CSV table of C-alpha atoms and ligand atoms in Angstrom, one decimal:
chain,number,residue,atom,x,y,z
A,10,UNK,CA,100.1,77.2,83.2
A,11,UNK,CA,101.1,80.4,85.3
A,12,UNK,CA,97.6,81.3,84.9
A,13,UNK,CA,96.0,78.5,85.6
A,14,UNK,CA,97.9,78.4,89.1
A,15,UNK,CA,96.5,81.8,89.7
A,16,UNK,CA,93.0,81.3,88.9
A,17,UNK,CA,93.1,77.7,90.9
A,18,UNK,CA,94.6,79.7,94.1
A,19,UNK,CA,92.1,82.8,93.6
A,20,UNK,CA,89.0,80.1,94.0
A,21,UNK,CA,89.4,79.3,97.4
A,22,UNK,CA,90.8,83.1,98.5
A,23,UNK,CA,87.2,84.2,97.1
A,24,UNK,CA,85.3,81.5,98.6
A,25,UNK,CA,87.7,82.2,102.1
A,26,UNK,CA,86.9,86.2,102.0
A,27,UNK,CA,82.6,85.3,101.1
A,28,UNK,CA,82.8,82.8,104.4
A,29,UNK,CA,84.8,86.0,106.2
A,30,UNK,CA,81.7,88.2,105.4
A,31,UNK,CA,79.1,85.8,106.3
A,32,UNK,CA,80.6,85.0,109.7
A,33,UNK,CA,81.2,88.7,110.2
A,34,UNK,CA,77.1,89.3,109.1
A,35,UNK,CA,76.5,86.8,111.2
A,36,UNK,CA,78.2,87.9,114.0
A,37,UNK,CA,77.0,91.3,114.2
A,38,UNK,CA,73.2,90.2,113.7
A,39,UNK,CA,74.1,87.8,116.8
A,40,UNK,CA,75.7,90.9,119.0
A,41,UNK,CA,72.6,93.1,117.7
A,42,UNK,CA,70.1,90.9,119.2
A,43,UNK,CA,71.8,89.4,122.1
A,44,UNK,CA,72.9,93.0,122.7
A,45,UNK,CA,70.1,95.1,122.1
A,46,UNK,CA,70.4,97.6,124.6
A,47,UNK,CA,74.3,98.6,123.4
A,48,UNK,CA,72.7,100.1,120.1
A,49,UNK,CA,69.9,103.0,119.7
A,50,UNK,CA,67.1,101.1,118.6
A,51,UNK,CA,64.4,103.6,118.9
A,52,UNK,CA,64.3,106.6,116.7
A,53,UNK,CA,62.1,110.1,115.9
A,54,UNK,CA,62.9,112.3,113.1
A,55,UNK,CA,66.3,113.6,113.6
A,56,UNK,CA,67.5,111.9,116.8
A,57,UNK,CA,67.8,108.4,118.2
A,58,UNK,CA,67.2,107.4,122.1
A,59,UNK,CA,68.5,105.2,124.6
A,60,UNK,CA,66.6,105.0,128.3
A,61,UNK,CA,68.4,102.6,130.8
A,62,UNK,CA,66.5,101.0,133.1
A,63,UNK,CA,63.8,100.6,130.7
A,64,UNK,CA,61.0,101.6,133.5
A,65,UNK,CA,60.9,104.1,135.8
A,66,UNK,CA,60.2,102.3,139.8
A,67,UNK,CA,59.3,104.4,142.3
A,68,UNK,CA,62.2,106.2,143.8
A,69,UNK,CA,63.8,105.2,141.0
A,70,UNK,CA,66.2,106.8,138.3
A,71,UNK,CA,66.9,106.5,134.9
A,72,UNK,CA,69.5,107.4,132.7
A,73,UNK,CA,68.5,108.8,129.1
A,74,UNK,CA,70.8,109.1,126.5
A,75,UNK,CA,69.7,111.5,123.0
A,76,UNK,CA,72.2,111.1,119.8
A,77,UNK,CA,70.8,113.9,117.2
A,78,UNK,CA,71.4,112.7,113.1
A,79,UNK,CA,73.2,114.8,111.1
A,80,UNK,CA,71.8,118.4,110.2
A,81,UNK,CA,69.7,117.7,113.8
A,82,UNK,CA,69.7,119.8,116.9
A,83,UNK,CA,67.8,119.4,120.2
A,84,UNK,CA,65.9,122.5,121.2
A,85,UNK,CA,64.5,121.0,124.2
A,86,UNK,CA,63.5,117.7,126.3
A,87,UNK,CA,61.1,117.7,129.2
A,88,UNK,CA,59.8,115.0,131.0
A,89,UNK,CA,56.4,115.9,132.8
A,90,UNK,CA,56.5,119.4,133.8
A,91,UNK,CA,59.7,119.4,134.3
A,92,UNK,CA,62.6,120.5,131.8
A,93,UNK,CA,65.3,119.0,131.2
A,94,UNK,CA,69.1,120.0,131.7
A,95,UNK,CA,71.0,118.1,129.4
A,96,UNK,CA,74.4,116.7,129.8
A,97,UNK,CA,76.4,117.2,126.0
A,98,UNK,CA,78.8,113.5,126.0
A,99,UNK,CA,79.7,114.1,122.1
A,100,UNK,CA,79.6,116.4,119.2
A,101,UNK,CA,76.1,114.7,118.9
A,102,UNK,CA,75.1,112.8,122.0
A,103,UNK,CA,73.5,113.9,125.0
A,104,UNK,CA,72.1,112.8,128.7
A,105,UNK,CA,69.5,113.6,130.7
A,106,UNK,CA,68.4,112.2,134.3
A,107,UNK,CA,64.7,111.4,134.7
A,108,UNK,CA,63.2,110.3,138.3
A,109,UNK,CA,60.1,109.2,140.4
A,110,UNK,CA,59.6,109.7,143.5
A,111,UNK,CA,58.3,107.1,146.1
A,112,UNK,CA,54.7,108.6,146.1
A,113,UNK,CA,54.8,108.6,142.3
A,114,UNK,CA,51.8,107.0,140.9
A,115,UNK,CA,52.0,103.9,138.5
A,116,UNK,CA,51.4,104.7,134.8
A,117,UNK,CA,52.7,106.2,132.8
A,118,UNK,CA,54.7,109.4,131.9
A,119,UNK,CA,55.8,111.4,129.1
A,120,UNK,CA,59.2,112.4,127.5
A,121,UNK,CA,59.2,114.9,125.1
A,122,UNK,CA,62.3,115.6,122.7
A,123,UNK,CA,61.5,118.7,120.9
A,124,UNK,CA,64.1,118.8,117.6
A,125,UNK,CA,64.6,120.5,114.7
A,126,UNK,CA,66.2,119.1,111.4
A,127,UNK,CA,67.6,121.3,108.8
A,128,UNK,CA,65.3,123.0,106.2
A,129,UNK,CA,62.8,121.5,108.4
A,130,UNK,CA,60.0,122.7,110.6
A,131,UNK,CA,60.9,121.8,114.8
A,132,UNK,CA,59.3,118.5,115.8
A,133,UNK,CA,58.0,117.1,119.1
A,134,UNK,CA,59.0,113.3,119.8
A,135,UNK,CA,56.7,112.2,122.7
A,136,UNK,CA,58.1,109.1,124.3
A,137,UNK,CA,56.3,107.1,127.0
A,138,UNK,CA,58.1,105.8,130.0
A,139,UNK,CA,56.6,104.0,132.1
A,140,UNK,CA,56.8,104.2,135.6
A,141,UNK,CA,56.1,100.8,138.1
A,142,UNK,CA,55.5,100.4,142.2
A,143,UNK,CA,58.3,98.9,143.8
A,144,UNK,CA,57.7,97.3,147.3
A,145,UNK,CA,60.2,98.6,149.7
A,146,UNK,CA,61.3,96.6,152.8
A,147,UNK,CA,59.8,97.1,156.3
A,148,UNK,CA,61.2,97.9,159.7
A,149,UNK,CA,59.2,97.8,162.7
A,150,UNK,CA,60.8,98.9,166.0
A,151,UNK,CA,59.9,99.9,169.7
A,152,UNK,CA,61.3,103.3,170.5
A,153,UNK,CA,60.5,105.8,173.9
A,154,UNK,CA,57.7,108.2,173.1
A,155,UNK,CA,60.1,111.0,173.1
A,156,UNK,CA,61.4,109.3,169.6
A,157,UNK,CA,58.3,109.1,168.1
A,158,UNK,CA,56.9,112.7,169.7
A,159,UNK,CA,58.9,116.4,169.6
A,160,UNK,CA,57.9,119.2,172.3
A,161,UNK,CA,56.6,121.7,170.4
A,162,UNK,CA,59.8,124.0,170.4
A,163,UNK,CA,62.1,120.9,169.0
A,164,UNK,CA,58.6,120.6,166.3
A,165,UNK,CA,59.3,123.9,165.3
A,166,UNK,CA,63.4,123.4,164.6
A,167,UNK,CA,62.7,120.1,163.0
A,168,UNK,CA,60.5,121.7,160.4
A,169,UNK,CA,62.2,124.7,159.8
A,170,UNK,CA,65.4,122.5,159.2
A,171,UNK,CA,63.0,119.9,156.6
A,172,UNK,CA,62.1,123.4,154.9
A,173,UNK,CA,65.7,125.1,154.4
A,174,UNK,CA,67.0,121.5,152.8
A,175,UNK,CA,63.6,121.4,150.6
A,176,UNK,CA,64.2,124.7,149.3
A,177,UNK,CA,67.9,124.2,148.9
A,178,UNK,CA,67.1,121.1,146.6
A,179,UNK,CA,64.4,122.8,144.9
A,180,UNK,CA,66.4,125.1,142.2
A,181,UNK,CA,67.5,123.6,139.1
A,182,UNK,CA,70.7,125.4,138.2
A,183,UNK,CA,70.9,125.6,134.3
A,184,UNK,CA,74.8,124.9,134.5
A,185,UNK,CA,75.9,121.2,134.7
A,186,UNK,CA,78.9,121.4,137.4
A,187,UNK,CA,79.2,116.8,137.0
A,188,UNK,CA,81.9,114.9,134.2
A,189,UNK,CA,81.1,111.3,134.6
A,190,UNK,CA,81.7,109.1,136.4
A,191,UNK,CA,80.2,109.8,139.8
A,192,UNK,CA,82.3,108.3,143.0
A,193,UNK,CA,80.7,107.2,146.3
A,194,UNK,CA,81.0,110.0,149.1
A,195,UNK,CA,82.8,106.8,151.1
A,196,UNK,CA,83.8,103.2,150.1
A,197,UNK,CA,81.9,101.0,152.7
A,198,UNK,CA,79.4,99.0,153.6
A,199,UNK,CA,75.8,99.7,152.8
A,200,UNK,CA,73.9,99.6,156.3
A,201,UNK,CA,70.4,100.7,155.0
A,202,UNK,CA,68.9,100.7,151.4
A,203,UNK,CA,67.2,103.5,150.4
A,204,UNK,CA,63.1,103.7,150.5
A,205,UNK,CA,63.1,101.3,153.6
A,206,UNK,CA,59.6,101.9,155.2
A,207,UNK,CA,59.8,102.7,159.4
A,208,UNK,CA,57.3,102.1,161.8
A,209,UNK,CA,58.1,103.5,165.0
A,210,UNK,CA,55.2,102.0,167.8
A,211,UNK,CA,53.8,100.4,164.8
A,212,UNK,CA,53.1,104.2,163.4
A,213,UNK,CA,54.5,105.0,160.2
A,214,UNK,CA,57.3,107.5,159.9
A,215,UNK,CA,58.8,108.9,156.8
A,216,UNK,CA,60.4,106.2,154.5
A,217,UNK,CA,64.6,106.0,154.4
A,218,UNK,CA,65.0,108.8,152.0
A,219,UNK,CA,68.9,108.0,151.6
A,220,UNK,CA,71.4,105.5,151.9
A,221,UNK,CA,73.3,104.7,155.3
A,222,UNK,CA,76.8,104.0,155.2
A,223,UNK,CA,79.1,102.4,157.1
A,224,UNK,CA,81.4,105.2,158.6
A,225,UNK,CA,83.2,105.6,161.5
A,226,UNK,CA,83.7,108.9,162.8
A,227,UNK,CA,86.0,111.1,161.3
A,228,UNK,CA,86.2,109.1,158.0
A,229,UNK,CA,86.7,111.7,155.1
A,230,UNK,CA,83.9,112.3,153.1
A,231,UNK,CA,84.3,113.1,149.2
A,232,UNK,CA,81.9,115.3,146.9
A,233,UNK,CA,80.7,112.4,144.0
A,234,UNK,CA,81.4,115.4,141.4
A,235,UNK,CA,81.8,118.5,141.0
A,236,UNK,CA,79.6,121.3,142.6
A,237,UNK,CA,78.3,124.2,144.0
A,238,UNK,CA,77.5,124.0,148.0
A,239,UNK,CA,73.8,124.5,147.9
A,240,UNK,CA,73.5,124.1,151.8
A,241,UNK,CA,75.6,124.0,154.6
A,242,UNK,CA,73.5,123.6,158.1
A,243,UNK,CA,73.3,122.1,161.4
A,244,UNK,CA,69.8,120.2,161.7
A,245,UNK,CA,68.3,118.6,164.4
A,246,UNK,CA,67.6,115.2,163.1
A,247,UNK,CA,70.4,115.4,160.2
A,248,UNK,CA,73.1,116.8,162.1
A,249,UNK,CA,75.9,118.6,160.3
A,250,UNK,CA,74.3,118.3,157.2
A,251,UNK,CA,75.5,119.6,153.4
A,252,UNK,CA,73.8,119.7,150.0
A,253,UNK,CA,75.4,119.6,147.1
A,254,UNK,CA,74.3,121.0,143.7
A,255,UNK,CA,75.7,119.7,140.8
A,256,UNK,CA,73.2,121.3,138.4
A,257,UNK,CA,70.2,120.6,136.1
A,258,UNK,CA,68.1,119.4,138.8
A,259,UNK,CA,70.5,117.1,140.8
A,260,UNK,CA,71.3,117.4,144.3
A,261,UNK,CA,73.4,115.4,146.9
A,262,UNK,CA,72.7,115.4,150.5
A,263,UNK,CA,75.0,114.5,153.5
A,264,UNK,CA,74.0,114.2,157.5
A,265,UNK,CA,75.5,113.2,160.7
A,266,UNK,CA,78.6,114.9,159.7
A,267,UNK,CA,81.5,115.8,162.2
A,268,UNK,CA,83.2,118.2,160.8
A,269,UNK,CA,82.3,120.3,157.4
A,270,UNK,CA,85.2,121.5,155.7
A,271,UNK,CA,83.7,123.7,153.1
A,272,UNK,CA,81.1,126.9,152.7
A,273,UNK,CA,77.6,128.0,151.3
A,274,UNK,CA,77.8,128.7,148.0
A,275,UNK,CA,81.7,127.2,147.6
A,276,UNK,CA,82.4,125.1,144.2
A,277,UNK,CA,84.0,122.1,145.1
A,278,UNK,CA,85.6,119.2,142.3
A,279,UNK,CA,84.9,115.8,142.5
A,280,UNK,CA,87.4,113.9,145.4
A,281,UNK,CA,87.3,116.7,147.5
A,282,UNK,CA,86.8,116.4,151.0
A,283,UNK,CA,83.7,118.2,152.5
A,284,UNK,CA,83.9,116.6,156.1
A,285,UNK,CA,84.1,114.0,158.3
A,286,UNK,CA,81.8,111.4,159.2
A,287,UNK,CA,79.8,111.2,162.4
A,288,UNK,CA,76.9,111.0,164.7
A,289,UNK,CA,75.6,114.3,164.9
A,290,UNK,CA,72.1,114.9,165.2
A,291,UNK,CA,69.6,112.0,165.9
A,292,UNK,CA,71.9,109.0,164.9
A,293,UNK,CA,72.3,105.8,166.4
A,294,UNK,CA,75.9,105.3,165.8
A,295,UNK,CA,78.5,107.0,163.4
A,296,UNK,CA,77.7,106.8,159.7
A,297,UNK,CA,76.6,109.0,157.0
A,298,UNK,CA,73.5,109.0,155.6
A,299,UNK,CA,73.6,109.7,151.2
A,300,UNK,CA,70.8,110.9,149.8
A,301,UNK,CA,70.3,111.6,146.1
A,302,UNK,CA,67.4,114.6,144.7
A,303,UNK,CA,66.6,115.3,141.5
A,304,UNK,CA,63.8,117.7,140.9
A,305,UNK,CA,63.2,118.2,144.1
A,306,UNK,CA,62.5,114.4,144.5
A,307,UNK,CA,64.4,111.8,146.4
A,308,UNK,CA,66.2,108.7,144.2
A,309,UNK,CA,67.9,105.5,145.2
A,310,UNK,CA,71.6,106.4,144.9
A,311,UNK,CA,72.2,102.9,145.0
A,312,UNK,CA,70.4,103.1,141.5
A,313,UNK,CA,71.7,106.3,140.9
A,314,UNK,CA,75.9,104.6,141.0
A,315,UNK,CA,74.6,101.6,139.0
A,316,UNK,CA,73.9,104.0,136.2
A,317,UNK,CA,76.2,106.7,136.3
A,318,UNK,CA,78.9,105.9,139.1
A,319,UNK,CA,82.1,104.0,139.4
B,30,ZN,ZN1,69.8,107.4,156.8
């Protein structure tokens, strides 16, 4: 009888646990395919990707995460001409930042992944990202000629200054200063989205090449992560301006300031003051103007926070 019981109670424990397992299969195919972008669903020999956005837009960013297999090791990622710095997450993940600027043209664009598995020759995984226009919002305004034309002394300043923050954005430092996440300069109010497309008289000017935001003057302003002071200068059109190098590539650029508290070629940790907000330069009112580089090449850094800030 004893057994009996035990064989009549072990039934439905079976048929419980089987029902446990299909749910659970069922469960995780449902979380696979509802959430595809959570796993790494695209693989080479010896390592696994995961690009976020999926596309590249112009004067966009995207955010490319490499998980090597076991007995795998990256040797090196580029991603057109350009190689890549790359970020080590884990004992066997990695990230990488990939842009395009906004003269970028459509199509289509190349990541290479070159990795070597053990006992095994090196291999080149070629990846293809594609990169899409984007259609940037307009502003037309009516401004004195003097806005729209420099004497040629004032010319000469405003070019020198575009120059020294060119070449100050142009090195990619093999050292990776950042831990994420990244935090805004300044909590506030976004006044003008990046790429925004000016016409002064009706004559195009340069498009928004940063972020404005809302900042009164003498609001502190924080470095986003850790880095090396790649720039400290007063500019004519940018005011107090800084540049920030946090390494592999990746710049951040600050104008209008007040006040700089820091120095060429200073490391500074993420938090840190580096000055106060403000209106120098050409600015119509206090705020500070953001602007993200990699490669030389200005990004959204509204984009740039949605991937990799908090
Ligand atoms: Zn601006």
């Amino acid at each position: 009888m004893k057994i009996e019981f035990f064989h009549r109670a072990c039934g439905p424990r079976v048929i419980v646990m089987f029902s446990s397992l299909m749910a659970f299969c069922i469960c995780f195919w449902v979380i696979l395919n509802v959430f595809p972008e959570r796993v790494f669903a695209e693989t080479g020999p010896g390592v696994q990707w995961d690009i976020k956005p999926a596309y590249l837009s112009q004067g966009g960013i995207c955010r490319v995460i490499l998980k090597t297999e076991p007995e795998s090791r990256i040797l090196a990622v580029s991603f057109g001409s350009r190689n890549l710095v790359l970020k080590r997450l884990t004992d066997n993940t990695y990230m990488g930042l990939i842009g395009a600027g906004l003269k970028e043209k459509p199509g289509s664009k190349t990541l290479q992944v070159k990795v070597i598995q053990k006992g095994k020759h090196a291999k080149i995984v070629k990846i293809p990202v594609v990169i899409k226009g984007k259609k940037y919002p307009e502003e037309h305004l009516r401004v004195s000629r003097k806005m729209v034309e420099f004497p040629p002394d004032i010319l000469k300043r405003v070019l020198a200054d575009q120059k020294a923050v060119k070449n100050a954005c142009s090195q990619v430092t093999k050292r990776i200063y950042w831990d994420l996440p990244f935090i805004w300069p300044v909590r506030s109010k976004l006044l003008s989205p990046f790429g925004l497309r000016r016409f002064f008289n009706e004559q195009p000017r340069s498009p928004h090449s940063g972020v404005d935001l809302r900042a009164k003057t003498g609001t502190p302003i924080k470095a986003p992560n850790n880095a090396r002071v790649a720039l400290v200068r007063n500019c004519y059109l940018s005011g107090n301006t800084v540049v920030l190098d946090h390494g592999g590539g990746l710049y951040t650029l600050y104008a209008h300031l007040s006040r700089v508290d820091i120095k060429n070629g200073q490391e500074v940790q993420k938090g840190q003051v580096i000055g106060l907000a403000g209106a120098t330069g050409r600015a119509t009112g206090p705020h500070l103007h953001w602007g993200v580089s990699l490669f030389g090449t200005r990004v959204d850094p509204a984009q740039f926070m949605d991937l990799v800030g908090q």
